[in-house]
mmCIF file of C-alpha atoms in Angstrom:
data_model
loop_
_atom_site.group_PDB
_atom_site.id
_atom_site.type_symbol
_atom_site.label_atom_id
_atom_site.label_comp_id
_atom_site.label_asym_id
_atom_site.label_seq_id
_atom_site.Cartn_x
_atom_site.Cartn_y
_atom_site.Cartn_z
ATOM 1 C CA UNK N 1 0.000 0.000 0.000
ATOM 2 C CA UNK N 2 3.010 2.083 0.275
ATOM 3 C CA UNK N 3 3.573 2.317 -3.328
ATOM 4 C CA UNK N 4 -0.479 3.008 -4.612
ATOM 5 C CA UNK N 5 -0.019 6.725 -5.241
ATOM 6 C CA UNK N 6 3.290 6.114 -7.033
ATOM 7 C CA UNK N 7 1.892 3.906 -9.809
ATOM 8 C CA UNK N 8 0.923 6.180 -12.442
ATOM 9 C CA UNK N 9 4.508 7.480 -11.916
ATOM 10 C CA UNK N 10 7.183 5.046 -13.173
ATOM 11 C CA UNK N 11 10.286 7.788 -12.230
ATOM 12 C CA UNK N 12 8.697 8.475 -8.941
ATOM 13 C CA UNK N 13 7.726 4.740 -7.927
ATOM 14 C CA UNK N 14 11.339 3.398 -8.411
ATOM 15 C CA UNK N 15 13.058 6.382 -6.500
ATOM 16 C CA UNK N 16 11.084 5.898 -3.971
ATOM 17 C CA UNK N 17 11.293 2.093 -3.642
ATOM 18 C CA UNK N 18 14.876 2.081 -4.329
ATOM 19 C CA UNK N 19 15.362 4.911 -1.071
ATOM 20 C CA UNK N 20 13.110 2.378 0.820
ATOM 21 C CA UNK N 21 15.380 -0.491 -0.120
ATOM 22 C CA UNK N 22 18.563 1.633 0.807
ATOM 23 C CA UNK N 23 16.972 1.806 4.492
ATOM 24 C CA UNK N 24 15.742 -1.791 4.423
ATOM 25 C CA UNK N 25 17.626 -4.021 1.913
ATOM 26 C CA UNK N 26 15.262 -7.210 2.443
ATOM 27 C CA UNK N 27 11.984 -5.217 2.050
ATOM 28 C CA UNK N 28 9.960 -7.299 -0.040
ATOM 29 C CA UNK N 29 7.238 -5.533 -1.357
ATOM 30 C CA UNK N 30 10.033 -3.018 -2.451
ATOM 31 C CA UNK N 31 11.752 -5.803 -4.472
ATOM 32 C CA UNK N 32 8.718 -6.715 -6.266
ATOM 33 C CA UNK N 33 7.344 -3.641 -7.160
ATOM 34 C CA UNK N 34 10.958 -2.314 -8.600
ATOM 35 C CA UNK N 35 10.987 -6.192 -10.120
ATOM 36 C CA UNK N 36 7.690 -5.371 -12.151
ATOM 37 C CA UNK N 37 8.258 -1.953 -12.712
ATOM 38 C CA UNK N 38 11.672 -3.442 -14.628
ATOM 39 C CA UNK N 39 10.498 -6.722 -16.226
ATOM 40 C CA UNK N 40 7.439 -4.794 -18.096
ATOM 41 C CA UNK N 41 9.560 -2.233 -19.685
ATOM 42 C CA UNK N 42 10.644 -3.498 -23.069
ATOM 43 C CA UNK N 43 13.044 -1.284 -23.530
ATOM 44 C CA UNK N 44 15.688 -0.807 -20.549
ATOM 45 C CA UNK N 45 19.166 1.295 -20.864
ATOM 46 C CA UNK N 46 22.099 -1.089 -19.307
ATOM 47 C CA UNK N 47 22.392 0.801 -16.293
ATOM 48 C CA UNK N 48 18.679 0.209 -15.610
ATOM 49 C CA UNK N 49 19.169 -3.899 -16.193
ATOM 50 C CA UNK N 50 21.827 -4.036 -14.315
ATOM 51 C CA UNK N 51 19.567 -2.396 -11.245
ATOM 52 C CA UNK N 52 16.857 -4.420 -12.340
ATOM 53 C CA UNK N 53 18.675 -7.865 -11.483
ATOM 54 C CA UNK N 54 19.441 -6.901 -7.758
ATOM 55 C CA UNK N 55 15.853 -6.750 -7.510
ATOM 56 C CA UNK N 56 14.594 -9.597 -9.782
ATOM 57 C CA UNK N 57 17.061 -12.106 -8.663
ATOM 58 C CA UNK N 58 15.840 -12.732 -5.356
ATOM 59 C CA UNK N 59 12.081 -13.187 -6.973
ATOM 60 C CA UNK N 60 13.480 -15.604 -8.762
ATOM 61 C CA UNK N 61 15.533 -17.255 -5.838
ATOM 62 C CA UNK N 62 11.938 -17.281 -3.998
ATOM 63 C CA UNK N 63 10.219 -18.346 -6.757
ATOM 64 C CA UNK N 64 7.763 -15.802 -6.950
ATOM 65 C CA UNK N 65 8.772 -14.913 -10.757
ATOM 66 C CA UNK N 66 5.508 -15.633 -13.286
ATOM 67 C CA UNK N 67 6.797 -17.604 -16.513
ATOM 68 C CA UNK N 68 6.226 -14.639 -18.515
ATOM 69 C CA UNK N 69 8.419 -12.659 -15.762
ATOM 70 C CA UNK N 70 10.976 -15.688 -15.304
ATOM 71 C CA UNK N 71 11.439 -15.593 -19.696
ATOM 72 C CA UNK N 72 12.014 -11.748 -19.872
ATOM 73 C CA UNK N 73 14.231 -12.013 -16.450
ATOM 74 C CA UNK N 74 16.338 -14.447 -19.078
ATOM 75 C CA UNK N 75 16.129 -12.133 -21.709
ATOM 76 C CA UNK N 76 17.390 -9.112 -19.512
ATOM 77 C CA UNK N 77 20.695 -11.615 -18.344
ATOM 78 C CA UNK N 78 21.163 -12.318 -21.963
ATOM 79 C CA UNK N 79 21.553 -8.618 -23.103
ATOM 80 C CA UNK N 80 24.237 -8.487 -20.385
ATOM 81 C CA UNK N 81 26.108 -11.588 -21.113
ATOM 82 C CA UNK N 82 25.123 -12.793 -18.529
ATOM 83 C CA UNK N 83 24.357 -16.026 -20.619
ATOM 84 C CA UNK N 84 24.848 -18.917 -18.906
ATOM 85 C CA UNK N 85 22.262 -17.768 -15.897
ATOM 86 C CA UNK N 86 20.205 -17.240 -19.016
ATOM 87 C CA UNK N 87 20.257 -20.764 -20.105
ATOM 88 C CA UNK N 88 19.227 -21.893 -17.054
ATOM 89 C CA UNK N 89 16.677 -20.252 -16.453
ATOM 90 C CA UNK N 90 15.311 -20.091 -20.424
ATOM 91 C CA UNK N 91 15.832 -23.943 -20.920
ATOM 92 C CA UNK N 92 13.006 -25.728 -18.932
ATOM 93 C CA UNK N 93 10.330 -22.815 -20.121
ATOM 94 C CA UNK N 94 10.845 -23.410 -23.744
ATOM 95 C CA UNK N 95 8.185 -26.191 -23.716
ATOM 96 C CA UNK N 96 6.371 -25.140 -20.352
ATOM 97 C CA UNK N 97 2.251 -25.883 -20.948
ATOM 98 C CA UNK N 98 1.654 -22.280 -19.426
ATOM 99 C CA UNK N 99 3.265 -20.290 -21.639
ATOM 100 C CA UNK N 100 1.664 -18.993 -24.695
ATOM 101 C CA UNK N 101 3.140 -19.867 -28.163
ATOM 102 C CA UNK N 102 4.366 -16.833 -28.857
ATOM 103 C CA UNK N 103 6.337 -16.707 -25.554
ATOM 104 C CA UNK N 104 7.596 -19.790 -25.751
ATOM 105 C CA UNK N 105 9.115 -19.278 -29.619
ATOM 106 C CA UNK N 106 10.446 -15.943 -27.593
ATOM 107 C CA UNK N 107 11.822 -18.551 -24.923
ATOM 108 C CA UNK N 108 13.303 -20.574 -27.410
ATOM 109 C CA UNK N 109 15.355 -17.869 -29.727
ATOM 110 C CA UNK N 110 16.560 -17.119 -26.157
ATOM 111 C CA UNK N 111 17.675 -20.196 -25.255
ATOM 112 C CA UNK N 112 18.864 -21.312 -28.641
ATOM 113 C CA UNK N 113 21.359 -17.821 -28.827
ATOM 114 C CA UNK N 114 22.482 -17.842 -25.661
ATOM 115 C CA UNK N 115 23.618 -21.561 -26.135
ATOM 116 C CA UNK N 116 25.303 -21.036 -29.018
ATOM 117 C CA UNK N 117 27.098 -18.293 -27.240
ATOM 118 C CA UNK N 118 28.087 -20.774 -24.946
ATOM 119 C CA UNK N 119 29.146 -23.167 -27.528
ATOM 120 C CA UNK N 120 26.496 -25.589 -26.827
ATOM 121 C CA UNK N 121 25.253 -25.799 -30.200
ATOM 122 C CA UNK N 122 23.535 -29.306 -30.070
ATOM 123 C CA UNK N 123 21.079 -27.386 -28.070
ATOM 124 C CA UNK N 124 20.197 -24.349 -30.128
ATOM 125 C CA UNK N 125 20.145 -26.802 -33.190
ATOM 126 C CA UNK N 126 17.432 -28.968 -31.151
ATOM 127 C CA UNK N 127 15.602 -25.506 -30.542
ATOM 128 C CA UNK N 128 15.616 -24.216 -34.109
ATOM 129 C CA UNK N 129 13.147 -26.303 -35.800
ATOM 130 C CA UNK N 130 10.642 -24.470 -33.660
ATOM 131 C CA UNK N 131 11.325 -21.223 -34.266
ATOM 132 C CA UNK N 132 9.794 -19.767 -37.127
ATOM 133 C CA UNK N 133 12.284 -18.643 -40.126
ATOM 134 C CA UNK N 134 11.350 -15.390 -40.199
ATOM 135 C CA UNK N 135 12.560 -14.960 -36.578
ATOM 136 C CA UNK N 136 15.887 -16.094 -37.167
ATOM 137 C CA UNK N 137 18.834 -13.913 -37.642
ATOM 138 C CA UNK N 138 22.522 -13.424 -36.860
ATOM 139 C CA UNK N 139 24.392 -16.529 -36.179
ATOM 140 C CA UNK N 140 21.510 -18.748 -35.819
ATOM 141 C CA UNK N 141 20.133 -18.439 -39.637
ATOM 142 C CA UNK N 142 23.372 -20.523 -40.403
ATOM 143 C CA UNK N 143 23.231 -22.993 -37.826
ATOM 144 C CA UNK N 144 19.255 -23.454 -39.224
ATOM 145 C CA UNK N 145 20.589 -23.928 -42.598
ATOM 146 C CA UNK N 146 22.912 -26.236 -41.354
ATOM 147 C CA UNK N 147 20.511 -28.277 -39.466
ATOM 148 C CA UNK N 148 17.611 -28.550 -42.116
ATOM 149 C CA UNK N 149 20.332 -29.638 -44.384
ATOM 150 C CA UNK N 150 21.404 -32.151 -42.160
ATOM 151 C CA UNK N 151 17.859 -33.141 -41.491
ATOM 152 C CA UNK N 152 17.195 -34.157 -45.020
ATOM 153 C CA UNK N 153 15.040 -30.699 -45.401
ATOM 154 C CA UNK N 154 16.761 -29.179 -48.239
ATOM 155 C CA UNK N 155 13.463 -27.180 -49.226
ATOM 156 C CA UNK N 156 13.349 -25.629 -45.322
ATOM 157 C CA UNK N 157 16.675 -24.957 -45.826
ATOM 158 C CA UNK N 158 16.240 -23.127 -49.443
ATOM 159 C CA UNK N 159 13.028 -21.420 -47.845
ATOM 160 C CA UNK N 160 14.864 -20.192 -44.804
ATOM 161 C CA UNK N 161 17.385 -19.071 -46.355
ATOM 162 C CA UNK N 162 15.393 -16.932 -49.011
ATOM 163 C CA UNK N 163 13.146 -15.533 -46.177
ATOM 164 C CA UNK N 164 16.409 -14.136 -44.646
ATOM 165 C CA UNK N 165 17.929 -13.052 -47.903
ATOM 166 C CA UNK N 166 14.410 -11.311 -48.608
ATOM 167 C CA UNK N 167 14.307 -10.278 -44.891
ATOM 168 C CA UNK N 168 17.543 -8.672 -43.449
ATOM 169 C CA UNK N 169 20.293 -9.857 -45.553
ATOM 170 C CA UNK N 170 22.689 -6.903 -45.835
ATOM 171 C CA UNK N 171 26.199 -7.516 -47.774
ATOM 172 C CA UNK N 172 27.575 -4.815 -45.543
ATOM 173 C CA UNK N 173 27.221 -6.113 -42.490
ATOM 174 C CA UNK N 174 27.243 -10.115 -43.062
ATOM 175 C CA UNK N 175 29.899 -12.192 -44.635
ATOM 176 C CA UNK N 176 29.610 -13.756 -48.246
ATOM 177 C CA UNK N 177 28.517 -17.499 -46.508
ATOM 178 C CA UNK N 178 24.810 -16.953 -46.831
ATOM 179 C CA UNK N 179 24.866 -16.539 -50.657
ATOM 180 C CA UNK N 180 27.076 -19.335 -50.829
ATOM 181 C CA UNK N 181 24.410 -21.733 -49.326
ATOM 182 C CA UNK N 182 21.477 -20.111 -50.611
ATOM 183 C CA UNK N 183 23.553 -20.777 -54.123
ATOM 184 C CA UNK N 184 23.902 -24.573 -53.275
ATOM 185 C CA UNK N 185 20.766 -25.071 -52.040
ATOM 186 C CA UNK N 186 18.965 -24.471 -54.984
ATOM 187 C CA UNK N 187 21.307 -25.935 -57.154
ATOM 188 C CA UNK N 188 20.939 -29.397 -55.399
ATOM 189 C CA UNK N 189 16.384 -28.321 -55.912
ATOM 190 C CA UNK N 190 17.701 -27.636 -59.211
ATOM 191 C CA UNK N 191 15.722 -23.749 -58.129
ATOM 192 C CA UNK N 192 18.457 -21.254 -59.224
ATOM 193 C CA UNK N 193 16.200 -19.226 -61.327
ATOM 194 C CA UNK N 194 13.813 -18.468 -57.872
ATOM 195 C CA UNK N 195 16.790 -18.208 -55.817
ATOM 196 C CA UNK N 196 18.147 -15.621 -58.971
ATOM 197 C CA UNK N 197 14.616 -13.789 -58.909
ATOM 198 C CA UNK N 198 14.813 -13.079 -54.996
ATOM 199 C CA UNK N 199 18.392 -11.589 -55.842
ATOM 200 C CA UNK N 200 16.899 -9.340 -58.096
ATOM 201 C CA UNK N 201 13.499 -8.286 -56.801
ATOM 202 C CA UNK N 202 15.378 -6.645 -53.860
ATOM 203 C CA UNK N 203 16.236 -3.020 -54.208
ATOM 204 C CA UNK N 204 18.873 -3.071 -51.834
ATOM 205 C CA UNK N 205 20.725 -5.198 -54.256
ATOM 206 C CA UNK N 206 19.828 -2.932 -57.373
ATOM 207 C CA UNK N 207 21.115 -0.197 -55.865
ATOM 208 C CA UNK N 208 24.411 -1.527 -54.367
ATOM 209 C CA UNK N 209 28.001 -0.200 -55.214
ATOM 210 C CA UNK N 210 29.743 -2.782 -53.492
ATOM 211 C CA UNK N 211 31.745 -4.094 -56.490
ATOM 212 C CA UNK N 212 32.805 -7.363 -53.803
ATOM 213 C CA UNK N 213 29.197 -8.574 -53.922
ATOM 214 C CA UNK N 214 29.289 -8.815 -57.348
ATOM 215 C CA UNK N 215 31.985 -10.691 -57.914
ATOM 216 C CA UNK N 216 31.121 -12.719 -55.260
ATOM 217 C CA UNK N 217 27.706 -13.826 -56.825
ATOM 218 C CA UNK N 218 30.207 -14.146 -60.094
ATOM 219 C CA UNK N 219 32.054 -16.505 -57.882
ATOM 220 C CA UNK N 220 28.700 -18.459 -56.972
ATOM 221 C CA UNK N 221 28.183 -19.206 -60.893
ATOM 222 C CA UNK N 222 25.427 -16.349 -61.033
ATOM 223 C CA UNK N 223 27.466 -13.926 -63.505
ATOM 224 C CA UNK N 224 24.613 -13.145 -65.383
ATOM 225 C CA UNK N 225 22.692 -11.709 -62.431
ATOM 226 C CA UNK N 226 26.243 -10.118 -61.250
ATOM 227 C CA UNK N 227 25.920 -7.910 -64.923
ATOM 228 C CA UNK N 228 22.387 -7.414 -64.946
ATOM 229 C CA UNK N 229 22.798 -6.076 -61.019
ATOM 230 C CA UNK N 230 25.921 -3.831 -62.144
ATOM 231 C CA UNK N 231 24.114 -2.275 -65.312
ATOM 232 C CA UNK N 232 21.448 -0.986 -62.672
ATOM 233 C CA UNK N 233 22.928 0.130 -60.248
#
């Protein structure tokens, strides 16, 4: 009841809460106040998260964390490399019954990046045939690729790959790898012409000056696209 004034002001509730916890360290309606003023902002500077874990660990150490709580609390350690806490707390909610599916596909990306972080790969490749393709980015769009492909799934492997190409791909800022197995992919579907038209619906690649990219995709066998891309742009 302390705190019921203070709601409607998010600055105000936490100063206050955080002066009460300064005078009494083990206050617990402090804790979980600042705890759920913390886990239901999206969008937290790193000097905030780190406050925010003095006051969500020792929810979590009582167990009064919700799942939804418990799977941002994970998400918060991640951001601060903090990953192997993060597994461990992510892992056993990925297939919880309580959680929603969208929250669990959020647990999973979680769990699945942080492990491969931690080198455990055979557990974010167990966790990526759940996550939707369209989710996946950074490191884990080529450990998908390389788990479809292993899987036998060539065309989720193509499709994933094209969804990512169509998606985020950016030959600035990742290396040449992904056109490399998009490339192979559809030669083995015997699907270069789709994998060619992707290439050049995209703007981004019309208007490129990166003269590497192009010889790259000359390198890949797709010279023809490489010209057609150059006379454009």
């Amino acid at each position: 009841m302390r705190f019921f004034r203070l709601r409607e002001n998010t600055e105000k509730l936490r100063s206050f809460a955080w002066e009460l916890l300064e005078l009494l360290p083990t206050d617990e309606e402090a804790q979980q106040i600042l705890a759920e003023s913390y886990l239901s902002e999206r969008k937290l500077d790193k000097q905030d998260k780190k406050k925010a874990l003095r006051v969500i660990d020792p929810l979590w150490q009582r167990e009064e964390l919700k799942l939804e709580q418990a799977v941002r609390y994970a998400d918060i350690l991640e951001e601060l490399e903090q990953y192997s806490k993060s597994l461990d707390i992510i892992l056993p909610l990925c297939d919880h019954e309580n959680l929603d599916a969208d929250t669990q596909i959020q647990a999973k990306l979680i769990a699945a990046r942080t492990a491969l972080k931690l080198g455990q790969s055979k557990i974010a490749a167990r966790l990526i045939p759940d996550i939707p393709p369209k989710q996946l980015g950074g490191s884990l769009i080529f450990l998908a690729i390389e788990t479809l492909s292993d899987n036998g799934d060539l065309e989720g492997a193509l499709e994933t790959v094209k969804q990512f190409i169509r998606r985020e791909y950016n030959p600035t800022e990742y290396n040449s790898t992904i056109i490399e197995q998009a490339v192979r992919l559809s030669r083995q579907l015997n699907r270069v012409k789709e994998l060619e038209d992707v290439i050049r619906s995209l703007g981004k690649f019309r208007m490129l000056k990166d003269e590497s990219f192009y010889q790259h995709l000359k390198n890949c066998g797709l010279s023809d696209l490489a010209r057609e891309l150059q006379k454009i742009s």
